[in-house]
Coordinates of C-alpha atoms in Angstrom, one line a residue:
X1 CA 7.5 13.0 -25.2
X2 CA 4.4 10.8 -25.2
X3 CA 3.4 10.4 -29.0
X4 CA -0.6 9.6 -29.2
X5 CA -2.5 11.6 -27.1
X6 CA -5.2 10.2 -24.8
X7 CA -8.1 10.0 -27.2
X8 CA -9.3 6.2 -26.2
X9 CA -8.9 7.1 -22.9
X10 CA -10.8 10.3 -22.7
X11 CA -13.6 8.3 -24.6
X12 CA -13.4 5.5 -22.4
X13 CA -13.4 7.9 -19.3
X14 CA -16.6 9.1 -20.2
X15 CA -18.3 5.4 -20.2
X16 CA -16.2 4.3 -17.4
X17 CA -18.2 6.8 -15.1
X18 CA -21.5 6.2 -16.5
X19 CA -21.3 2.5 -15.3
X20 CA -18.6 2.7 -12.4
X21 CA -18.7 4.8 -9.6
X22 CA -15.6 7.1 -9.7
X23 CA -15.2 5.1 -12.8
X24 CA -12.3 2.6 -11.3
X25 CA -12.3 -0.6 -8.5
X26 CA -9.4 1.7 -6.4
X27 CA -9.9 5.1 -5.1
X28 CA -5.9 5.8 -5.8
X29 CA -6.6 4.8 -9.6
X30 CA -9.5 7.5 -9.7
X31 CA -9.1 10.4 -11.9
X32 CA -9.4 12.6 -9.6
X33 CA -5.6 11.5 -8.5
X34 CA -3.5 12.2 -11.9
X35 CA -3.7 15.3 -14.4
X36 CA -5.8 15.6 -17.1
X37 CA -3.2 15.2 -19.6
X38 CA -2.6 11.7 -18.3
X39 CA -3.6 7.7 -19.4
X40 CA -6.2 7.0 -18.0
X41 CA -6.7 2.9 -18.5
X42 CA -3.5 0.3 -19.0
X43 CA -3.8 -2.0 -22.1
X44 CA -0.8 -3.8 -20.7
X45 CA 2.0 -4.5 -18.8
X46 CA 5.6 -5.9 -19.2
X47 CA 8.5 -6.0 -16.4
X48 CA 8.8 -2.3 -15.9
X49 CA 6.5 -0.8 -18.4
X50 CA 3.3 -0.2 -19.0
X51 CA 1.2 0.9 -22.1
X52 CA -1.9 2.3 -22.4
X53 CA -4.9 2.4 -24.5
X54 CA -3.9 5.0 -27.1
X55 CA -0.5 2.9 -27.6
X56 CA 1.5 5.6 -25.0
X57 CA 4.3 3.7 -22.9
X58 CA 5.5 4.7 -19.6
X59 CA 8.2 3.2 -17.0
X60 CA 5.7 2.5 -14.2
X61 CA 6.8 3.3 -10.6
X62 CA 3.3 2.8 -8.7
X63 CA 3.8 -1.0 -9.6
X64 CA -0.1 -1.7 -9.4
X65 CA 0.2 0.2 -5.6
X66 CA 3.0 -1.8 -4.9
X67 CA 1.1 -5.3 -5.6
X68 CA 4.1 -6.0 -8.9
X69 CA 6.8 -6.4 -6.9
X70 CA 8.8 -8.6 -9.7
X71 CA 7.4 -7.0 -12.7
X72 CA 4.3 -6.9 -14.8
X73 CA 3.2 -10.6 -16.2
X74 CA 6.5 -12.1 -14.7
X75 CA 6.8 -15.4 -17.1
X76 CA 7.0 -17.9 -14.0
X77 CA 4.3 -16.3 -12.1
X78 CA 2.0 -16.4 -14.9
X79 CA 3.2 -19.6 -16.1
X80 CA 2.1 -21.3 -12.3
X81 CA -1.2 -19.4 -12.0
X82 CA -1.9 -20.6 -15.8
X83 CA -1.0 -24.2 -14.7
X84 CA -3.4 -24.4 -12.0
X85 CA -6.1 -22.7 -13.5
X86 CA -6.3 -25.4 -16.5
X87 CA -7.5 -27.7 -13.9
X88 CA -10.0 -25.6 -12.5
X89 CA -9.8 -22.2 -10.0
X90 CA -12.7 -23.1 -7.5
X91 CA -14.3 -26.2 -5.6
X92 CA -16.7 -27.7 -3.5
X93 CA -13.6 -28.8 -1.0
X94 CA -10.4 -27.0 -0.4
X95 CA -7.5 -27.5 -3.1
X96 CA -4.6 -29.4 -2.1
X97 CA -2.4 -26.2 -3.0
X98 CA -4.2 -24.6 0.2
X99 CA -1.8 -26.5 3.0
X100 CA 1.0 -26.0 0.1
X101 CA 0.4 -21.9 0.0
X102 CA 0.1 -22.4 3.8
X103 CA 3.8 -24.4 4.0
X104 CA 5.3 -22.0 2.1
X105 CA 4.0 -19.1 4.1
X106 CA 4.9 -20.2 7.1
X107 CA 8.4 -21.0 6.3
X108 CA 9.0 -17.4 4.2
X109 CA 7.6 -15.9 7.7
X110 CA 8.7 -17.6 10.0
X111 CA 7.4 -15.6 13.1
X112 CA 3.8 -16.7 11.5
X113 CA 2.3 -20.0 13.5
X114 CA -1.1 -20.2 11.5
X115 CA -2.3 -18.3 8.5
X116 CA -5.6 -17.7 6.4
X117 CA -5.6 -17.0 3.3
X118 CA -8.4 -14.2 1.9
X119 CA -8.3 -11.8 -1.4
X120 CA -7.4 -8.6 -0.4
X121 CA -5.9 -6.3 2.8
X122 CA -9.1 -5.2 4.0
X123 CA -10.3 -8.8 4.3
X124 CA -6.8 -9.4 6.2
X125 CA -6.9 -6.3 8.7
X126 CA -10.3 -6.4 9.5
X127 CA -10.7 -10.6 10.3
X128 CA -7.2 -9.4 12.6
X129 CA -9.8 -6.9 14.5
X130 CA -12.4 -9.6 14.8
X131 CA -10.1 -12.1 15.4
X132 CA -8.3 -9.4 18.6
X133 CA -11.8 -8.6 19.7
X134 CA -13.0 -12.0 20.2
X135 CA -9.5 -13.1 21.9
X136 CA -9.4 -9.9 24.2
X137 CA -13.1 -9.7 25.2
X138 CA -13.4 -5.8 24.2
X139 CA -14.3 -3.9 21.4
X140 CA -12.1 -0.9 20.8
X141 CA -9.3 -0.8 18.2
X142 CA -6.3 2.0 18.2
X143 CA -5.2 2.8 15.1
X144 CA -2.4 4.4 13.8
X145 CA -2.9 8.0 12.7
X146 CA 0.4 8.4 10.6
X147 CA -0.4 5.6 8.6
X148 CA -3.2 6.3 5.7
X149 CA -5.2 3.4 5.0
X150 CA -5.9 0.1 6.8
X151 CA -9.1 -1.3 5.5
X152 CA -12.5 -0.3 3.8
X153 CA -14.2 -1.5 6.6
X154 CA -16.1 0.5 9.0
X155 CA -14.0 0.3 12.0
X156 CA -11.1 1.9 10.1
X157 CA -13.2 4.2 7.3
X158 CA -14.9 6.2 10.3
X159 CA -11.7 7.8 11.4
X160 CA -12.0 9.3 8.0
X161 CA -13.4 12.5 6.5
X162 CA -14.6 9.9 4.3
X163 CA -16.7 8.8 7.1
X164 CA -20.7 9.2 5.7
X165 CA -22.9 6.1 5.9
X166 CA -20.5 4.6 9.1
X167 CA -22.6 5.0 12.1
X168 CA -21.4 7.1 15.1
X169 CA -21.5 4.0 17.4
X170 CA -19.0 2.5 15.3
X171 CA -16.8 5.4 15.0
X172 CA -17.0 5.7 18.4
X173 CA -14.9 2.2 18.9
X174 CA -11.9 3.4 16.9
X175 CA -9.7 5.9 18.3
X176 CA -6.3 7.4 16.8
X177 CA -2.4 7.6 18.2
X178 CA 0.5 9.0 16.6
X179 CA 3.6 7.2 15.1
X180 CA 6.9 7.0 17.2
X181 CA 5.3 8.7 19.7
X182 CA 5.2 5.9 23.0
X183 CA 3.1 8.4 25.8
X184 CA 0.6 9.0 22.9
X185 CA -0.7 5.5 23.0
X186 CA -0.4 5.3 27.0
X187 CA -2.7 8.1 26.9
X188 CA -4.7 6.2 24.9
X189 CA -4.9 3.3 27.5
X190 CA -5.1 5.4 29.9
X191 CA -8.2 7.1 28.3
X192 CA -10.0 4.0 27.6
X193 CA -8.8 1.2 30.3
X194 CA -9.4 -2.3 29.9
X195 CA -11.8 -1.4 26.7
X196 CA -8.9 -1.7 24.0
X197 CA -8.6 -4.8 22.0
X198 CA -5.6 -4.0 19.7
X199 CA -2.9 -2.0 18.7
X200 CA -2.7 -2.0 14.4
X201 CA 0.0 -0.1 12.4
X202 CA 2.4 -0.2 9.8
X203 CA 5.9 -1.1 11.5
X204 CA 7.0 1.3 8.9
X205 CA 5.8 4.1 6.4
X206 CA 8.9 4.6 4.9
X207 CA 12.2 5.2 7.4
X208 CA 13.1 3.3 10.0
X209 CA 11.4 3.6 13.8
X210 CA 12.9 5.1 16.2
X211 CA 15.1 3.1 18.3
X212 CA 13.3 0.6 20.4
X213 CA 10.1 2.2 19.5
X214 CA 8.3 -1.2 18.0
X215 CA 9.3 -2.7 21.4
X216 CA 7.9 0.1 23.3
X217 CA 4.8 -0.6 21.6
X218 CA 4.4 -4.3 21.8
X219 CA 5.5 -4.0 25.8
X220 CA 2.4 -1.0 26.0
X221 CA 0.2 -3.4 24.7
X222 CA 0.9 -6.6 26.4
X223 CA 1.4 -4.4 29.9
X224 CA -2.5 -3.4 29.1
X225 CA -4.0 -6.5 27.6
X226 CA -4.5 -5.5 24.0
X227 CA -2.8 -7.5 20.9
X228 CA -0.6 -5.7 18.6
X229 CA -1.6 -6.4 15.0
X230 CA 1.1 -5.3 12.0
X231 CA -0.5 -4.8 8.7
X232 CA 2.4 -5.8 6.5
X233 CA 0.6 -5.0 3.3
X234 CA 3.9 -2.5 1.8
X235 CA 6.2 -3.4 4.5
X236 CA 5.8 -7.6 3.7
X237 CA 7.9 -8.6 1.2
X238 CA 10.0 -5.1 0.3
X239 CA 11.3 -4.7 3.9
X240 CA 12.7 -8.1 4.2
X241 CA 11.7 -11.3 2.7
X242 CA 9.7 -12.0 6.4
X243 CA 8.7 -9.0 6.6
X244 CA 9.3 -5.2 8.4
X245 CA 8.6 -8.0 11.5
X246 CA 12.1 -9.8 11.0
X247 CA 13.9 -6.4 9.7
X248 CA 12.7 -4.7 13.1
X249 CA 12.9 -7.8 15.2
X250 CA 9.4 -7.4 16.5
X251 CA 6.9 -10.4 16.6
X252 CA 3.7 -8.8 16.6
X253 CA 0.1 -11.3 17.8
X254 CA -1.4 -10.9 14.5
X255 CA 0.1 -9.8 11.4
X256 CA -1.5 -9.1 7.4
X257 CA 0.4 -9.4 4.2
X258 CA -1.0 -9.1 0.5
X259 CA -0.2 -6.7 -2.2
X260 CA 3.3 -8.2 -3.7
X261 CA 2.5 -11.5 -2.3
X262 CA 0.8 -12.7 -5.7
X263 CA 2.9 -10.4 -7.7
X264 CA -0.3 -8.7 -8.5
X265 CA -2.7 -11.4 -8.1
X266 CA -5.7 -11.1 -5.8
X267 CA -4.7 -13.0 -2.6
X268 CA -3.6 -12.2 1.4
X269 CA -2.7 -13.7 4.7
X270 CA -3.7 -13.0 8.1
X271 CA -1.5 -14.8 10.1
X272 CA -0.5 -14.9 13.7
X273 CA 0.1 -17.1 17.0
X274 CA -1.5 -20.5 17.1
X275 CA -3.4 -19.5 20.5
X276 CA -5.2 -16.7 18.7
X277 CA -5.8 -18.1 15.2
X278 CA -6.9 -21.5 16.2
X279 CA -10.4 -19.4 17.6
X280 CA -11.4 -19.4 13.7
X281 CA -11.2 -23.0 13.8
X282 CA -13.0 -26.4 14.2
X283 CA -10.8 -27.9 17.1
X284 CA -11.5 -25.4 20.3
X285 CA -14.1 -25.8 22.7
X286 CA -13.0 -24.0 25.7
X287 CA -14.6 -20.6 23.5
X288 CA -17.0 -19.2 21.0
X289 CA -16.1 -19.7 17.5
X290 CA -15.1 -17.3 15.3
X291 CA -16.6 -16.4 12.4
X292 CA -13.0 -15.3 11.0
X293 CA -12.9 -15.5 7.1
X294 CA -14.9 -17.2 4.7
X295 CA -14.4 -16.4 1.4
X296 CA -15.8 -18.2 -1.8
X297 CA -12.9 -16.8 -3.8
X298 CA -10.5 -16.8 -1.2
X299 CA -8.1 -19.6 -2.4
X300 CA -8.6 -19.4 -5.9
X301 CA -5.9 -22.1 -6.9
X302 CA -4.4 -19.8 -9.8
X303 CA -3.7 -16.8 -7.2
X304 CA -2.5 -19.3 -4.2
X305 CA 0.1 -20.8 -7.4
X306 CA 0.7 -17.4 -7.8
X307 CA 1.7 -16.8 -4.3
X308 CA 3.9 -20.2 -3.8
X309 CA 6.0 -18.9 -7.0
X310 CA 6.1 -15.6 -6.1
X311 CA 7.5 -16.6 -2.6
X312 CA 10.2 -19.0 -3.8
X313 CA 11.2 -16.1 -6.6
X314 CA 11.4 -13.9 -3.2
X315 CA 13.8 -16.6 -1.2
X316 CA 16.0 -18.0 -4.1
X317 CA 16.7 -14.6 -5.8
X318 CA 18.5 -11.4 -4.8
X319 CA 15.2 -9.7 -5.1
X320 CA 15.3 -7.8 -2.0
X321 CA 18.6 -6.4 -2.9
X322 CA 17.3 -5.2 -6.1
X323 CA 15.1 -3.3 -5.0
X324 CA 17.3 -1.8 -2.4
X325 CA 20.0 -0.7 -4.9
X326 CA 18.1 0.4 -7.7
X327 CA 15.8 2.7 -5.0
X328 CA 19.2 4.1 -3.7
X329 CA 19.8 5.0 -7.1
X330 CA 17.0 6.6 -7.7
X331 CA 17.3 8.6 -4.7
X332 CA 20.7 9.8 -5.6
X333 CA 20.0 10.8 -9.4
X334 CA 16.8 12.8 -8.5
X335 CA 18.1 14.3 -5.5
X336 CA 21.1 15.6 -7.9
X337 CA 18.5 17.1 -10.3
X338 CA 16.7 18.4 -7.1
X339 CA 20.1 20.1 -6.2
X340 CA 21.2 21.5 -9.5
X341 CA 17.4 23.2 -9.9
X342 CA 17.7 24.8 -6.9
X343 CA 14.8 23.0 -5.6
X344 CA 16.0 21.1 -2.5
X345 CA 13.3 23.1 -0.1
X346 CA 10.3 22.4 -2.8
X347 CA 10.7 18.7 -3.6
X348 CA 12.1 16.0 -1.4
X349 CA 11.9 12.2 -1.5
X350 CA 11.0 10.8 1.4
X351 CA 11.5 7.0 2.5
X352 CA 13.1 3.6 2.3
X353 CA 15.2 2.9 -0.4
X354 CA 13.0 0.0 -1.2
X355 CA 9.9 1.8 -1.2
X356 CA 10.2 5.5 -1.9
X357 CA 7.7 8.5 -2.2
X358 CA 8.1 12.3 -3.3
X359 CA 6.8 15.3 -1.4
X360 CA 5.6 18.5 -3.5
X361 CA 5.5 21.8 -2.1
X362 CA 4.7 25.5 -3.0
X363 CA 7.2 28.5 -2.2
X364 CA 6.1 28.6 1.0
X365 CA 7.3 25.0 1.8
X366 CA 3.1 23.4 1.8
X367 CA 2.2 20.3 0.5
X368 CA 0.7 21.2 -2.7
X369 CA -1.6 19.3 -5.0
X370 CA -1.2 21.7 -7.7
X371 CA 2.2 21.0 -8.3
X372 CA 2.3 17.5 -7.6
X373 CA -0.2 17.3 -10.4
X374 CA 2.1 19.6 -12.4
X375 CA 5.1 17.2 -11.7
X376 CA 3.3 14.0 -12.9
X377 CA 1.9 15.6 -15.8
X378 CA 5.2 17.0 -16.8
X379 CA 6.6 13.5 -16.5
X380 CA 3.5 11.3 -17.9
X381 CA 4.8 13.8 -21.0
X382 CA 8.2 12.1 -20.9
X383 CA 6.7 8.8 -20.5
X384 CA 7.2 8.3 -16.8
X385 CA 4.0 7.2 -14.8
X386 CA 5.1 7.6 -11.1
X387 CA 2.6 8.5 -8.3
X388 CA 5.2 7.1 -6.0
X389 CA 8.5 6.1 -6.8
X390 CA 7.9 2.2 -6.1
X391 CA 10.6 0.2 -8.3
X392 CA 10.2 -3.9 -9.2
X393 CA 12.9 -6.4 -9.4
X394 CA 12.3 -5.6 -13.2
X395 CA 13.3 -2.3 -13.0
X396 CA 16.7 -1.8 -14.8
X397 CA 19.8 0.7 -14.8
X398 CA 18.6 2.1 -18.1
X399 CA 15.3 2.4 -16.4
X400 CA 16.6 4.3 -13.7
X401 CA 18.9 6.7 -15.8
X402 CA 15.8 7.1 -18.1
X403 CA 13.4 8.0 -15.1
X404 CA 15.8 10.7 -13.7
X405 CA 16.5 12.3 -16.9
X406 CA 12.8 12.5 -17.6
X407 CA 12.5 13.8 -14.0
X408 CA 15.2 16.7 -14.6
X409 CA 13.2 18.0 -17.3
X410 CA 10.0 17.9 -15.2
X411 CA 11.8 19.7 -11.9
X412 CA 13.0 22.4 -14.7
X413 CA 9.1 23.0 -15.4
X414 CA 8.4 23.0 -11.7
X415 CA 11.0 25.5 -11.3
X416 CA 9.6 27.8 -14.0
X417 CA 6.0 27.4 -11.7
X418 CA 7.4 28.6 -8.9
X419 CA 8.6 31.9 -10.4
X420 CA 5.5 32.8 -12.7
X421 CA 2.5 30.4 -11.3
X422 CA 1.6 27.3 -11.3
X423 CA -1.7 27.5 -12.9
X424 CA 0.5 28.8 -16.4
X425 CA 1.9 25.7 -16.7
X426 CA -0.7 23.0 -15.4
X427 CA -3.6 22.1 -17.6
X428 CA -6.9 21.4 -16.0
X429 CA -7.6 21.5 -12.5
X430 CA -5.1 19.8 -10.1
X431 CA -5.6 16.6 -8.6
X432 CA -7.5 16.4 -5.2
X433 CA -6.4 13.7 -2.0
X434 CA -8.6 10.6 -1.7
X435 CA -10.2 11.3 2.3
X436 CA -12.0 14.6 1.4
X437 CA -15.7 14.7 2.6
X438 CA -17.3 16.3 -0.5
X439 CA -16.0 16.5 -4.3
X440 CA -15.4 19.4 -4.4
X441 CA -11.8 21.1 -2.9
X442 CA -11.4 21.5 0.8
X443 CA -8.0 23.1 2.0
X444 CA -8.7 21.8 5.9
X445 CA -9.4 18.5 4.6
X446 CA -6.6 18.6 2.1
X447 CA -4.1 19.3 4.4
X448 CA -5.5 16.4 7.0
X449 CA -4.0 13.3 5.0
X450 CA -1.7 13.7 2.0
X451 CA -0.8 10.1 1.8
X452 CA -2.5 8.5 -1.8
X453 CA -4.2 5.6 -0.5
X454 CA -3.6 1.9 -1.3

């Protein structure tokens, strides 16, 4: 049971939201998002765990949203970003570790012809929508429904209940399909002929596609001129070393990678076929240019060292594997618990083995922030801090046996809820989804996307 309270946090809560807009850089790190009785700012981090500011440690499963695929402060990943930045993080010309990040890239994706290197998915997704815009000659983008975030831009952030200050004309140029569903996006083309640039979506959320789906797609797309565009930000290097791509066997025009690329350091890739990328270069004439990215810190020579050791951890270690076998056991010891609480209709985990979530749901099998927020404040109590349940190559057996025991007592809590009430067990209010229109609660909204965002 967690030991010191949250005294320095609650203090620094307070100032945190006098200076700071919802008071942190990430909607999904808000507080709006975890219990009251929960830390809310990380002193540190170390493979697995995490401690926060009142000296509380926790085995972390949201893994910086997914970014930490190795481990928190991983020695040779901080060792080669520390390297680098001794000699300076920024110049006038690029850094000779630019065509180096790009080398190894290229050979760790191998589908990937070009890439461009930028500091974060949104930066990635949305030069991929310029980038299919400009190549196509039209201006509307489909994006998948089923998938919760793609970018903070405006193209994507208007499909949104989230959607105030995005002018209609702009939200008029996305439109919506849903996941595994083929005639959904030929309606779409039907719909809108000729007037659809690209096709973006996560290959996968969490389980596999349907068979031949992906190529269904691709086909729909190329059959009616429009790119299809991958965002690989979860998927890329948790999937498959090259990606959900090579898993799947799908080469999609444009593709966007990030998050455990840098191992938790600030750096992505748009990447793609030659014939496409070269338009954001200096060596076509035959059309406009391409104002693709331009970054000033967008090869920072500490986060592309970052990347170039976090890709050859990624190809010379079994890290893949890892992650596959200690998410399978995982699954296994909390679905037991699940089982043996008589919970199975009230609390399922959902997903890859390599990238799992957890669904919470009231007696009358609804999604339900109140008990989600009940189950990670029962288990912030036992020193678990798990929004998803994301495991790192650092993540060990005793870890594991640790995180389901913790969870047993939690599900016995949950199971106590359902019979007398939630509300005499949770303290505060519960915690709220991140695409609501106002602050205050909204069951319609609530219900529309469950997913925590990225």
């Amino acid at each position: 049971m967690i030991d010191h309270g949250f005294g320095k946090s609650d203090a620094l809560r307070a100032r945190a939201h006098a200076m700071i807009p919802g008071g942190a850089h990430t909607y999904a790190k808000g507080d709006d998002q975890y219990p009251v009785l929960s830390p809310g700012f990380i002193a540190r981090g170390s493979g697995s765990h995490v401690w926060d500011v009142d000296g509380n440690e926790y085995i972390e499963y949201g893994m910086g949203n997914r970014a930490v695929g190795l481990g928190h402060a991983y020695p040779e990943i901080v060792e080669a970003a520390m390297r680098a930045m001794q000699d300076g993080s920024n110049f006038t010309r690029p850094h000779m570790l630019e065509p180096a990040c790009a080398e190894a890239f290229l050979e760790t994706i191998p589908c990937a012809e070009m890439v461009k290197f930028c500091k974060d998915g949104s930066d990635a997704t949305s030069g991929a929508v310029r980038l299919a815009r400009a190549y196509t000659g039209r201006d509307m983008i489909a994006c998948c429904a089923d998938h919760p975030f793609f970018s903070t831009d405006d193209w994507f952030i208007g499909t949104t209940p989230m959607n105030s200050g995005i002018p209609e004309a702009t939200r008029r140029l996305t439109t919506t399909f849903r996941y595994s569903d083929p005639d959904s996006l030929r309606d779409l083309f039907s719909q809108h002929h000729g007037k659809i640039a690209a096709v973006i979506m996560e290959a996968s959320r969490g389980d596999d596609p349907p068979a031949n789906y992906l190529q269904s797609v691709q086909r729909i797309c190329h059959e009616n001129g429009a790119l299809l565009i991958f965002d690989e930000m979860i998927t890329g290097f948790r999937w498959h070393v090259g990606g959900a791509q090579q898993l799947y066997g799908v080469t999609p025009d444009l593709s966007c990678f990030g998050k455990a690329l840098g191992n938790g350091f600030s750096v992505s890739a748009l990447a793609g076929r030659r014939e496409i990328m070269r338009l954001g270069g200096l060596d076509h004439t035959d059309r406009p240019r391409v104002f693709l990215l331009s970054t000033t810190h967008g090869a920072e020579t500490h986060a592309l060292a970052a990347a170039i050791a976090t890709m050859r951890v990624y190809r010379n270690e079994p890290v893949i594997e890892h992650l596959y076998r200690q998410g399978s056991n995982l699954r296994a010891g909390i679905e037991a618990a699940v089982r043996a609480r008589g919970l199975e209709g009230v609390f399922k985990v959902a997903g890859r083995d390599c990238c799992l979530a957890f669904a919470t749901l009231d007696r009358e099998g609804q999604a339900s922030q109140p008990f989600r927020t009940l189950f990670l404040q029962e288990t912030i109590k036992r020193g678990i801090l798990m929004p998803s349940l994301v495991v790192s190559y650092a993540h060990s057996d005793e870890d594991v046996n640790l995180t389901i025991e913790a969870m047993d007592g939690a599900l016995g809590v949950y199971a106590r809820a359902l019979e007398d009430g939630v509300e005499r067990h949770l303290v505060g209010r519960p915690s709220q989804v991140v695409f609501r229109r106002f602050n205050h609660a909204d069951a319609s909204e609530a219900s529309a996307r469950l997913a925590v965002v990225r």
